[in-house]
């Protein structure tokens, strides 16, 4: 690989040109089905309004498309997750579901997915995201971790597989971690294994979550398959402009998690005066305003809810826009801070290796 990343460029262009699921050995019928799927997706993109923020699907660097609104499942109660997933897909029209082993609800999510499939939703209409947890961030554990996720979700492949956090934890790590609980992270080795998952047809796209621009640049130096998605906390109370700009400069799509802020912290944007003012002006809910703000920045959003009415309301984001003056008001919220800092899981203030949130985020705070 040359210093300009030649092999990365050619593989990236090849994936874009193919624009379909990473190849296994396929018969003609399978290939025709995939080509039809891509044609339908392309038509959906053509039919969507051209204005940024009103696209129902967003094209990824691989050539695949990600739905702009998805259902988040973080902190969903296990007793509610299955029904929420089923309701979101079959009643509200969601096609993207985001989950992770850390959430300890993948089996419930899988049951909801299977119920939706049995109700007649085609698998290739869905976009399912999961993540590689920190204890599995070594090359020899990547494939088995994915296989466990596929088993729990009752799926043959994932649409998107993300590195959940760029920190390698020892099995059984405490909170806060001991210094010995934070292990060396072989980023290149782990990414090579994730690339193999793409080539083997077990995953369509790979990406990252909770990366800084510094860590993203490190990954881009070794990636042969470009990360398609970077999933980050983003909302008007934490715009996260630096990583958004870094991703845009590299053709990486950004998915905003916690796009409504957090009612469990003191960052409850649903009741923020600016958000409430804009929502009343537009005759929309504060949640819809926060989510539309994300779409108009060019990100996809994955709001979490287990309430059927809110699930349905959270996807009513198309056919209207936040005016520029109101966008500027939302962009001017001064108290910028994360609701998900990683401190509890990764910071040890006395022993390190990360002694502060600032160190954890490479001073991008």
Short mmCIF file of C-alpha atoms in Angstrom, two decimals:
data_model
loop_
_atom_site.label_atom_id
_atom_site.label_comp_id
_atom_site.label_asym_id
_atom_site.label_seq_id
_atom_site.Cartn_x
_atom_site.Cartn_y
_atom_site.Cartn_z
CA UNK A 1 0.00 0.00 0.00
CA UNK A 2 1.50 3.35 -1.00
CA UNK A 3 1.50 6.44 1.19
CA UNK A 4 -1.56 7.77 -0.63
CA UNK A 5 -3.61 4.69 0.21
CA UNK A 6 -3.82 3.36 -3.35
CA UNK A 7 -5.26 -0.07 -2.48
CA UNK A 8 -7.86 1.59 -0.25
CA UNK A 9 -8.93 3.77 -3.17
CA UNK A 10 -9.30 0.90 -5.64
CA UNK A 11 -11.20 -1.36 -3.25
CA UNK A 12 -13.41 1.52 -2.18
CA UNK A 13 -14.23 2.31 -5.82
CA UNK A 14 -14.84 -1.35 -6.55
CA UNK A 15 -17.31 -1.63 -3.71
CA UNK A 16 -19.08 1.51 -4.85
CA UNK A 17 -19.31 0.17 -8.38
CA UNK A 18 -20.68 -3.21 -7.27
CA UNK A 19 -23.09 -1.66 -4.80
CA UNK A 20 -24.36 -4.94 -3.43
CA UNK A 21 -23.86 -7.40 -0.56
CA UNK A 22 -20.26 -8.67 -0.21
CA UNK A 23 -20.04 -11.71 -2.40
CA UNK A 24 -20.38 -15.28 -1.41
CA UNK A 25 -20.57 -17.79 -4.27
CA UNK A 26 -23.98 -16.98 -5.72
CA UNK A 27 -26.27 -18.43 -8.34
CA UNK A 28 -27.84 -16.30 -11.03
CA UNK A 29 -31.08 -16.05 -9.08
CA UNK A 30 -29.34 -14.56 -6.03
CA UNK A 31 -27.47 -12.05 -8.17
CA UNK A 32 -30.65 -10.97 -9.92
CA UNK A 33 -32.37 -10.52 -6.53
CA UNK A 34 -29.54 -8.30 -5.29
CA UNK A 35 -29.54 -6.24 -8.46
CA UNK A 36 -33.29 -5.73 -8.13
CA UNK A 37 -32.79 -4.67 -4.51
CA UNK A 38 -30.24 -2.04 -5.53
CA UNK A 39 -32.48 -0.78 -8.33
CA UNK A 40 -35.36 -0.40 -5.90
CA UNK A 41 -33.12 1.44 -3.43
CA UNK A 42 -31.82 3.73 -6.15
CA UNK A 43 -35.37 4.47 -7.23
CA UNK A 44 -36.30 5.26 -3.64
CA UNK A 45 -33.44 7.74 -3.52
CA UNK A 46 -34.55 9.32 -6.79
CA UNK A 47 -38.14 9.58 -5.59
CA UNK A 48 -37.12 11.26 -2.31
CA UNK A 49 -37.04 15.06 -2.12
CA UNK A 50 -33.62 16.35 -3.06
CA UNK A 51 -33.22 18.68 -0.10
CA UNK A 52 -30.73 17.51 2.49
CA UNK A 53 -32.62 16.43 5.56
CA UNK A 54 -35.56 14.99 3.63
CA UNK A 55 -33.87 11.86 2.25
CA UNK A 56 -35.23 8.60 3.58
CA UNK A 57 -32.06 6.77 2.50
CA UNK A 58 -28.45 7.97 2.41
CA UNK A 59 -25.83 6.45 0.12
CA UNK A 60 -22.75 5.03 1.83
CA UNK A 61 -19.22 4.91 0.41
CA UNK A 62 -19.73 1.18 -0.25
CA UNK A 63 -22.65 1.88 -2.56
CA UNK A 64 -25.21 0.53 -0.09
CA UNK A 65 -27.84 2.80 1.46
CA UNK A 66 -28.68 3.41 5.12
CA UNK A 67 -32.14 4.56 6.25
CA UNK A 68 -31.93 8.07 7.64
CA UNK A 69 -34.09 7.23 10.67
CA UNK A 70 -33.60 4.11 12.77
CA UNK A 71 -34.74 2.68 16.07
CA UNK A 72 -32.15 2.81 18.84
CA UNK A 73 -32.37 0.10 21.50
CA UNK A 74 -29.84 1.30 24.09
CA UNK A 75 -31.36 1.22 27.60
CA UNK A 76 -34.51 -0.48 26.33
CA UNK A 77 -35.91 -2.90 28.91
CA UNK A 78 -35.58 -6.49 27.75
CA UNK A 79 -39.29 -7.02 28.31
CA UNK A 80 -40.08 -4.19 25.88
CA UNK A 81 -37.43 -4.53 23.18
CA UNK A 82 -39.08 -7.25 21.10
CA UNK A 83 -42.43 -5.46 20.91
CA UNK A 84 -40.76 -2.10 20.20
CA UNK A 85 -38.79 -3.53 17.28
CA UNK A 86 -41.87 -5.24 15.85
CA UNK A 87 -44.01 -2.11 16.24
CA UNK A 88 -41.36 0.14 14.71
CA UNK A 89 -40.98 -2.04 11.62
CA UNK A 90 -44.54 -3.19 10.95
CA UNK A 91 -46.56 -0.19 12.15
CA UNK A 92 -44.29 2.85 11.93
CA UNK A 93 -42.28 1.96 8.82
CA UNK A 94 -38.77 1.85 10.32
CA UNK A 95 -36.24 -0.13 8.33
CA UNK A 96 -33.13 0.45 10.46
CA UNK A 97 -32.65 -1.11 13.90
CA UNK A 98 -29.52 -0.45 15.96
CA UNK A 99 -28.41 -2.70 18.81
CA UNK A 100 -25.27 -4.08 20.52
CA UNK A 101 -24.16 -6.95 22.78
CA UNK A 102 -23.54 -4.42 25.57
CA UNK A 103 -27.26 -3.66 25.71
CA UNK A 104 -27.96 -7.29 26.71
CA UNK A 105 -31.16 -7.37 24.64
CA UNK A 106 -30.04 -8.81 21.31
CA UNK A 107 -32.09 -11.98 21.74
CA UNK A 108 -35.21 -9.86 22.36
CA UNK A 109 -34.36 -7.67 19.37
CA UNK A 110 -33.94 -10.84 17.33
CA UNK A 111 -37.39 -12.05 18.31
CA UNK A 112 -38.86 -8.72 17.23
CA UNK A 113 -37.02 -8.93 13.91
CA UNK A 114 -38.19 -12.47 13.29
CA UNK A 115 -41.79 -11.52 14.05
CA UNK A 116 -41.52 -8.68 11.52
CA UNK A 117 -40.05 -11.02 8.91
CA UNK A 118 -42.83 -13.53 9.51
CA UNK A 119 -45.32 -10.69 9.05
CA UNK A 120 -44.04 -10.29 5.51
CA UNK A 121 -41.25 -7.70 5.73
CA UNK A 122 -38.43 -8.81 3.37
CA UNK A 123 -35.02 -9.17 5.03
CA UNK A 124 -33.36 -7.11 2.31
CA UNK A 125 -35.65 -4.19 3.21
CA UNK A 126 -34.12 -4.05 6.67
CA UNK A 127 -30.85 -2.48 7.79
CA UNK A 128 -29.56 -4.06 11.01
CA UNK A 129 -26.62 -2.61 12.93
CA UNK A 130 -24.72 -4.18 15.81
CA UNK A 131 -21.35 -3.61 17.43
CA UNK A 132 -18.14 -5.29 18.54
CA UNK A 133 -17.69 -4.84 22.28
CA UNK A 134 -14.41 -3.86 23.92
CA UNK A 135 -13.60 -7.28 25.42
CA UNK A 136 -13.62 -8.69 21.88
CA UNK A 137 -11.25 -6.09 20.43
CA UNK A 138 -8.52 -8.56 19.52
CA UNK A 139 -8.15 -10.13 16.09
CA UNK A 140 -8.76 -13.68 17.32
CA UNK A 141 -12.13 -12.79 18.86
CA UNK A 142 -13.79 -10.71 16.16
CA UNK A 143 -15.39 -13.49 14.11
CA UNK A 144 -16.73 -15.42 17.07
CA UNK A 145 -18.20 -12.23 18.52
CA UNK A 146 -20.04 -11.59 15.27
CA UNK A 147 -21.27 -15.18 15.10
CA UNK A 148 -22.72 -14.83 18.61
CA UNK A 149 -24.48 -11.62 17.59
CA UNK A 150 -25.92 -13.27 14.47
CA UNK A 151 -27.12 -16.18 16.57
CA UNK A 152 -28.84 -13.88 19.06
CA UNK A 153 -30.45 -11.80 16.31
CA UNK A 154 -31.35 -14.94 14.29
CA UNK A 155 -29.79 -13.44 11.17
CA UNK A 156 -27.44 -14.68 8.47
CA UNK A 157 -25.69 -11.35 8.02
CA UNK A 158 -25.52 -7.81 9.41
CA UNK A 159 -25.89 -4.69 7.33
CA UNK A 160 -23.46 -2.76 9.53
CA UNK A 161 -20.93 -3.86 12.16
CA UNK A 162 -19.23 -1.18 14.25
CA UNK A 163 -16.33 -1.05 16.68
CA UNK A 164 -18.34 0.09 19.72
CA UNK A 165 -15.50 1.95 21.51
CA UNK A 166 -11.81 2.12 20.52
CA UNK A 167 -10.58 0.69 23.84
CA UNK A 168 -9.65 -2.94 24.49
CA UNK A 169 -10.93 -4.17 27.85
CA UNK A 170 -9.90 -7.25 29.76
CA UNK A 171 -12.67 -9.77 30.34
CA UNK A 172 -14.22 -9.00 33.73
CA UNK A 173 -12.97 -5.40 33.83
CA UNK A 174 -14.26 -3.40 36.79
CA UNK A 175 -15.90 0.04 36.77
CA UNK A 176 -13.87 2.17 37.05
CA UNK A 177 -11.24 -0.04 35.43
CA UNK A 178 -7.98 -1.01 37.02
CA UNK A 179 -4.94 0.00 34.99
CA UNK A 180 -4.47 -3.68 34.06
CA UNK A 181 -8.03 -3.83 32.69
CA UNK A 182 -7.12 -1.61 29.72
CA UNK A 183 -5.25 -3.71 27.17
CA UNK A 184 -3.37 -2.77 24.00
CA UNK A 185 -5.71 -2.28 21.06
CA UNK A 186 -4.44 -3.75 17.81
CA UNK A 187 -6.58 -1.48 15.64
CA UNK A 188 -5.14 -2.68 12.34
CA UNK A 189 -5.44 -6.35 13.27
CA UNK A 190 -9.04 -5.98 14.39
CA UNK A 191 -9.96 -4.01 11.27
CA UNK A 192 -8.40 -6.69 9.04
CA UNK A 193 -10.69 -9.26 10.65
CA UNK A 194 -13.70 -7.02 10.15
CA UNK A 195 -12.72 -6.60 6.50
CA UNK A 196 -12.70 -10.39 6.18
CA UNK A 197 -16.27 -10.47 7.47
CA UNK A 198 -17.24 -8.18 4.59
CA UNK A 199 -15.45 -10.33 2.06
CA UNK A 200 -17.12 -13.45 3.47
CA UNK A 201 -20.60 -11.98 3.17
CA UNK A 202 -21.31 -11.95 6.91
CA UNK A 203 -21.38 -8.16 7.05
CA UNK A 204 -22.26 -5.66 4.33
CA UNK A 205 -20.58 -2.58 5.83
CA UNK A 206 -18.19 -1.90 8.68
CA UNK A 207 -17.56 1.22 10.70
CA UNK A 208 -16.77 2.74 14.05
CA UNK A 209 -18.39 4.41 17.03
CA UNK A 210 -17.08 6.82 19.66
CA UNK A 211 -13.90 7.57 17.72
CA UNK A 212 -12.06 10.86 17.80
CA UNK A 213 -10.71 12.43 14.63
CA UNK A 214 -7.22 11.39 15.80
CA UNK A 215 -8.23 7.73 16.12
CA UNK A 216 -10.18 7.88 12.86
CA UNK A 217 -7.10 9.18 11.03
CA UNK A 218 -5.08 6.30 12.48
CA UNK A 219 -7.61 3.81 11.17
CA UNK A 220 -7.67 5.39 7.72
CA UNK A 221 -3.92 4.85 7.42
CA UNK A 222 -4.39 1.08 7.52
CA UNK A 223 -7.94 0.48 6.24
CA UNK A 224 -8.28 -1.42 2.97
CA UNK A 225 -12.06 -1.22 3.19
CA UNK A 226 -13.09 2.25 4.24
CA UNK A 227 -15.36 2.63 7.28
CA UNK A 228 -18.80 3.39 5.91
CA UNK A 229 -20.27 4.85 9.09
CA UNK A 230 -19.08 6.62 12.22
CA UNK A 231 -21.71 6.56 14.97
CA UNK A 232 -21.38 9.38 17.51
CA UNK A 233 -23.38 11.22 20.13
CA UNK A 234 -24.82 14.31 18.41
CA UNK A 235 -27.61 16.75 19.25
CA UNK A 236 -27.86 20.55 19.59
CA UNK A 237 -26.39 20.25 23.09
CA UNK A 238 -23.33 18.43 21.72
CA UNK A 239 -22.85 19.25 18.06
CA UNK A 240 -19.58 17.30 17.88
CA UNK A 241 -18.51 19.44 14.93
CA UNK A 242 -14.90 18.25 14.72
CA UNK A 243 -15.63 14.58 14.11
CA UNK A 244 -18.54 15.45 11.82
CA UNK A 245 -16.22 17.53 9.64
CA UNK A 246 -13.53 14.82 9.67
CA UNK A 247 -16.05 12.23 8.51
CA UNK A 248 -17.43 14.46 5.77
CA UNK A 249 -13.91 15.11 4.50
CA UNK A 250 -13.36 11.36 4.18
CA UNK A 251 -16.73 10.38 2.73
CA UNK A 252 -17.81 8.63 5.93
CA UNK A 253 -21.46 8.86 6.89
CA UNK A 254 -22.31 9.85 10.47
CA UNK A 255 -25.15 8.35 12.50
CA UNK A 256 -26.19 10.39 15.53
CA UNK A 257 -26.94 8.43 18.67
CA UNK A 258 -28.72 9.99 21.66
CA UNK A 259 -30.14 12.58 19.21
CA UNK A 260 -32.69 13.69 21.83
CA UNK A 261 -30.10 14.25 24.54
CA UNK A 262 -30.75 12.33 27.73
CA UNK A 263 -33.62 12.64 30.17
CA UNK A 264 -31.60 10.56 32.64
CA UNK A 265 -28.92 13.23 32.86
CA UNK A 266 -29.21 16.97 33.22
CA UNK A 267 -29.12 17.25 29.42
CA UNK A 268 -32.85 16.99 28.78
CA UNK A 269 -33.14 18.77 25.45
CA UNK A 270 -36.83 17.92 25.08
CA UNK A 271 -37.49 20.73 27.58
CA UNK A 272 -34.76 23.10 26.41
CA UNK A 273 -36.33 26.57 25.94
CA UNK A 274 -34.88 27.03 22.45
CA UNK A 275 -36.08 23.61 21.30
CA UNK A 276 -39.53 24.18 22.76
CA UNK A 277 -39.81 27.60 21.07
CA UNK A 278 -38.91 26.17 17.66
CA UNK A 279 -41.26 23.22 18.09
CA UNK A 280 -44.21 25.49 18.90
CA UNK A 281 -43.42 27.71 15.92
CA UNK A 282 -43.39 24.71 13.56
CA UNK A 283 -46.23 22.85 15.24
CA UNK A 284 -43.97 19.85 15.80
CA UNK A 285 -42.92 17.99 18.93
CA UNK A 286 -39.57 18.91 20.52
CA UNK A 287 -38.40 15.40 19.67
CA UNK A 288 -39.21 15.87 16.01
CA UNK A 289 -37.33 19.17 15.96
CA UNK A 290 -34.23 17.57 17.51
CA UNK A 291 -34.31 14.69 15.04
CA UNK A 292 -34.92 16.93 12.04
CA UNK A 293 -31.96 19.06 13.13
CA UNK A 294 -29.83 15.92 12.81
CA UNK A 295 -31.20 15.06 9.37
CA UNK A 296 -30.63 18.58 8.09
CA UNK A 297 -26.97 18.30 9.10
CA UNK A 298 -26.70 15.25 6.84
CA UNK A 299 -26.59 12.63 9.59
CA UNK A 300 -28.92 9.72 10.16
CA UNK A 301 -30.53 9.45 13.60
CA UNK A 302 -31.42 6.50 15.84
CA UNK A 303 -33.81 7.71 18.56
CA UNK A 304 -34.64 5.17 21.25
CA UNK A 305 -38.18 4.71 22.48
CA UNK A 306 -40.38 1.88 23.69
CA UNK A 307 -43.54 4.00 23.57
CA UNK A 308 -45.56 3.15 20.45
CA UNK A 309 -46.83 6.69 19.91
CA UNK A 310 -43.35 8.22 20.24
CA UNK A 311 -41.87 5.54 17.98
CA UNK A 312 -44.38 6.54 15.31
CA UNK A 313 -43.93 10.25 15.91
CA UNK A 314 -40.13 10.05 15.73
CA UNK A 315 -40.20 9.03 12.08
CA UNK A 316 -42.59 11.78 10.96
CA UNK A 317 -39.68 13.88 9.76
CA UNK A 318 -40.26 14.21 6.04
CA UNK A 319 -41.97 16.85 3.94
CA UNK A 320 -41.04 19.75 6.23
CA UNK A 321 -37.91 21.62 7.25
CA UNK A 322 -36.53 23.75 10.04
CA UNK A 323 -36.02 27.29 8.66
CA UNK A 324 -32.47 28.64 8.61
CA UNK A 325 -33.07 31.15 11.39
CA UNK A 326 -34.32 28.39 13.68
CA UNK A 327 -31.42 26.14 12.75
CA UNK A 328 -29.10 28.94 13.76
CA UNK A 329 -30.91 29.28 17.09
CA UNK A 330 -30.52 25.54 17.73
CA UNK A 331 -26.86 25.72 16.69
CA UNK A 332 -26.32 28.52 19.19
CA UNK A 333 -27.12 26.48 22.32
CA UNK A 334 -24.04 27.33 24.37
CA UNK A 335 -23.81 24.57 26.95
CA UNK A 336 -21.99 22.04 24.78
CA UNK A 337 -21.18 18.75 26.53
CA UNK A 338 -21.52 15.02 26.13
CA UNK A 339 -24.11 12.93 27.92
CA UNK A 340 -22.07 9.77 27.16
CA UNK A 341 -18.48 10.42 28.23
CA UNK A 342 -17.20 6.88 28.78
CA UNK A 343 -15.77 7.94 32.14
CA UNK A 344 -17.36 5.18 34.20
CA UNK A 345 -16.12 2.43 31.89
CA UNK A 346 -12.68 3.62 30.81
CA UNK A 347 -11.30 6.32 33.16
CA UNK A 348 -9.24 5.60 36.27
CA UNK A 349 -8.31 8.99 37.75
CA UNK A 350 -5.45 7.67 39.85
CA UNK A 351 -3.97 4.73 37.91
CA UNK A 352 -4.75 5.51 34.28
CA UNK A 353 -3.94 4.84 31.53
CA UNK A 354 -6.79 7.31 30.95
CA UNK A 355 -6.99 9.64 33.94
CA UNK A 356 -9.60 12.04 32.56
CA UNK A 357 -12.40 12.29 30.05
CA UNK A 358 -10.24 14.74 28.09
CA UNK A 359 -7.49 12.14 27.72
CA UNK A 360 -10.04 9.53 26.67
CA UNK A 361 -11.31 11.77 23.88
CA UNK A 362 -7.87 13.04 22.78
CA UNK A 363 -8.83 16.49 24.13
CA UNK A 364 -11.74 16.65 21.65
CA UNK A 365 -14.12 17.76 24.40
#
